[in-house]
Amino acid sequence: MAATSECAPLFLGLDLSTQQLKGVLLNQHFSIVYEMGIVFDDEFPEFKTCNGRHVNGDTVTAPVLMWVAAIDLLMSRLKATGLAPYICGISGAAQQHGSVYWRQQGVETNKQLDPRVSLRQQFASAFAVLESPIWEDSSTSEQCRSLEQSAGGACELARITGSTAFERFTGPQIAKIKETQPHVWSQVSRISLVSSFVASLLIGDIAPIDCSDASGTNLYDIQCGRWSQELCGSIDPHLVQLLGERVVMANEVVGQLSSYYTERYNMRQCPVVAFTGDNPSAFAGFESMFAAGRSAAVVSLGTSDTVLFPLEQYPYSLNASSVAMQHLDGHVLRHPTDRNLYIAMLCYKNGSLARDWVREHSLGSASTWADFSNAADTEPMAPRAFGFYYLSTEILPRAKGIYRFEQHKNGSIVCPNGTRYQPVTVFSTSNQGDSHWSDARAIIESQFMSMCVDYAHKEMGAMTGIAITGGASSNPTLQQAVSDILGVPVFATAIHTTKGVDIRAPAMPAYGGAIRALDQHMKLTATVSKDGSKYTLQHICSPNDRKHAVYVQALADFEFLRNYVSSGVCISGA
């Protein structure tokens, strides 16, 4: 691709995810002019990763030097396009919770990189831990319990940090390395999150961690906006210094692009804006599309399903009887770019893989997603029947197995309102003519009604709209079900072209980074124009009021049965 002065200025957004390093180039009109990706398994077979990581039981890690090599490779391909000299700002994101452990030698090497030598060669001895723990790791249960004990209990830890202790969070991961590898720990000079690690490589210095990604460590005092001395000190008396006392907003400039890149890749010295976690960055990217003064929840339907929504007030308080303090599931993060807001994040492990399992097992291995949609596109099953599909141990709620229930006058399970349900292994024919209750309909009702329940535990205000994204978000049946069950209009990312509106989603974490870099450039140059082609949110469906009323009435029974399933007294039956 040949570059001309008409391209300038450009803004680079990066996303170091589990499986690849993605890059998005945005122009000043918010239009994407180039996208690229470095798939780790394909480009670096010598590291022998599977989907970008190494799995050894509950321990899941990724090679730090693979990430380092990916930065060089992406920049070299960017240089080959001719677009590199026009980049005027960089920001981005990375997988949350992962951590990188620098030796002092690595800190010094990063400050004096030789543009004639690759990053991988120069950083060969830079890290105390060559295999970084990442978000899929679940080997730190013992450290989680210790951290909660140090805080004064799970409730107090959630009040301080926004989450109870989670195995994948950075604090327990740091504690495990110190406890199990004391020789390695003695070599650690600084600790980065994966997001701040990428920014550190770009500026040639240790970049500060941003407040939103810090919220995924179980170490950050969210309301005070600083590391908790008590929690950090329970792991190591010097941990705050290792992490870096300064914590920034994700729209702050953390440095200028290192001379390594300006000389090696013919780039200009430009501002590098703080990197954050992939979920906060994606949320910030969506917010750039919202109308002024308006926000909405973001629902991502992928391998796992995720809900993100803004909070004007911190939900956890000293009032132990509050709704939020009674339901500490999910996470609360600092908003990446607004000091006065927070973000709630709800994660559901059984997303598209569970929907795919239902499709194969209920409709046959040769069935298509069109078949699934046809089976799921029916009248509501709730409250007459419910299904729960937890192939893997679910996060919200803590449960595993397949469960189905039908209303029955002699049912053994009695809800508080007196409605009785009976566990069943298969659904029977409904009372609606010749239609049949199906697992396809049951799973999407179950998944989206869970979002309703958990949203209410964190936010008392009514949801105003949903921006839907992820691999399964293009399914019209799922789109309409989300709208009917949650009772709000649904929007999708779109771009206006000469042929009309094209429903198309960019790589949102990288896009969010490019947006932050562009916004910072506009502030520095007093540029105010945002005209031209850009991504917007396109309305795609609205709720059916009659169906929504059915789900509202059924929600109490659903929550009761979900709690019953997670209590462990119910036997799974596939």
Tab-separated table of N, CA and C in Angstrom, residues 19-23 36-41 43-44 69-71 73-75 77:
chain	number	residue	atom	x	y	z
A	19	GLN	N	-4.332	-14.778	21.438
A	19	GLN	CA	-3.909	-15.522	20.262
A	19	GLN	C	-3.137	-14.708	19.241
A	20	GLN	N	-3.236	-13.385	19.308
A	20	GLN	CA	-2.574	-12.591	18.280
A	20	GLN	C	-2.355	-11.159	18.736
A	21	LEU	N	-1.495	-10.473	17.995
A	21	LEU	CA	-1.311	-9.032	18.143
A	21	LEU	C	-1.999	-8.365	16.966
A	22	LYS	N	-3.003	-7.539	17.258
A	22	LYS	CA	-3.759	-6.870	16.208
A	22	LYS	C	-3.365	-5.407	16.152
A	23	GLY	N	-3.432	-4.855	14.945
A	23	GLY	CA	-3.176	-3.440	14.762
A	23	GLY	C	-4.233	-2.806	13.886
A	36	MET	N	-4.130	-5.154	10.547
A	36	MET	CA	-3.147	-6.227	10.417
A	36	MET	C	-3.214	-7.099	11.676
A	37	GLY	N	-2.708	-8.322	11.542
A	37	GLY	CA	-2.696	-9.221	12.687
A	37	GLY	C	-1.508	-10.172	12.637
A	38	ILE	N	-0.927	-10.421	13.791
A	38	ILE	CA	0.179	-11.367	13.926
A	38	ILE	C	-0.338	-12.524	14.781
A	39	VAL	N	-0.659	-13.647	14.148
A	39	VAL	CA	-1.178	-14.817	14.869
A	39	VAL	C	0.017	-15.594	15.426
A	40	PHE	N	0.061	-15.720	16.739
A	40	PHE	CA	1.257	-16.249	17.398
A	40	PHE	C	1.590	-17.681	16.971
A	41	ASP	N	0.604	-18.567	16.963
A	41	ASP	CA	0.880	-19.968	16.616
A	41	ASP	C	1.456	-20.086	15.210
A	43	GLU	N	2.989	-17.568	13.293
A	43	GLU	CA	4.212	-16.802	13.026
A	43	GLU	C	5.407	-17.265	13.854
A	44	PHE	N	5.132	-17.868	15.017
A	44	PHE	CA	6.230	-18.246	15.913
A	44	PHE	C	6.078	-19.691	16.376
A	69	ALA	N	8.719	-10.422	20.138
A	69	ALA	CA	8.976	-10.649	18.708
A	69	ALA	C	7.800	-10.184	17.863
A	70	ALA	N	6.584	-10.314	18.380
A	70	ALA	CA	5.392	-9.911	17.622
A	70	ALA	C	5.370	-8.404	17.385
A	71	ILE	N	5.838	-7.633	18.353
A	71	ILE	CA	5.896	-6.177	18.178
A	71	ILE	C	6.794	-5.824	17.004
A	73	LEU	N	7.661	-7.744	14.470
A	73	LEU	CA	7.106	-8.235	13.208
A	73	LEU	C	5.983	-7.335	12.716
A	74	LEU	N	5.106	-6.906	13.622
A	74	LEU	CA	4.013	-6.022	13.196
A	74	LEU	C	4.567	-4.699	12.684
A	75	MET	N	5.553	-4.157	13.368
A	75	MET	CA	6.118	-2.877	12.928
A	75	MET	C	6.825	-3.010	11.585
A	77	ARG	N	6.020	-5.049	9.164
A	77	ARG	CA	4.979	-5.126	8.130
A	77	ARG	C	4.297	-3.779	7.946
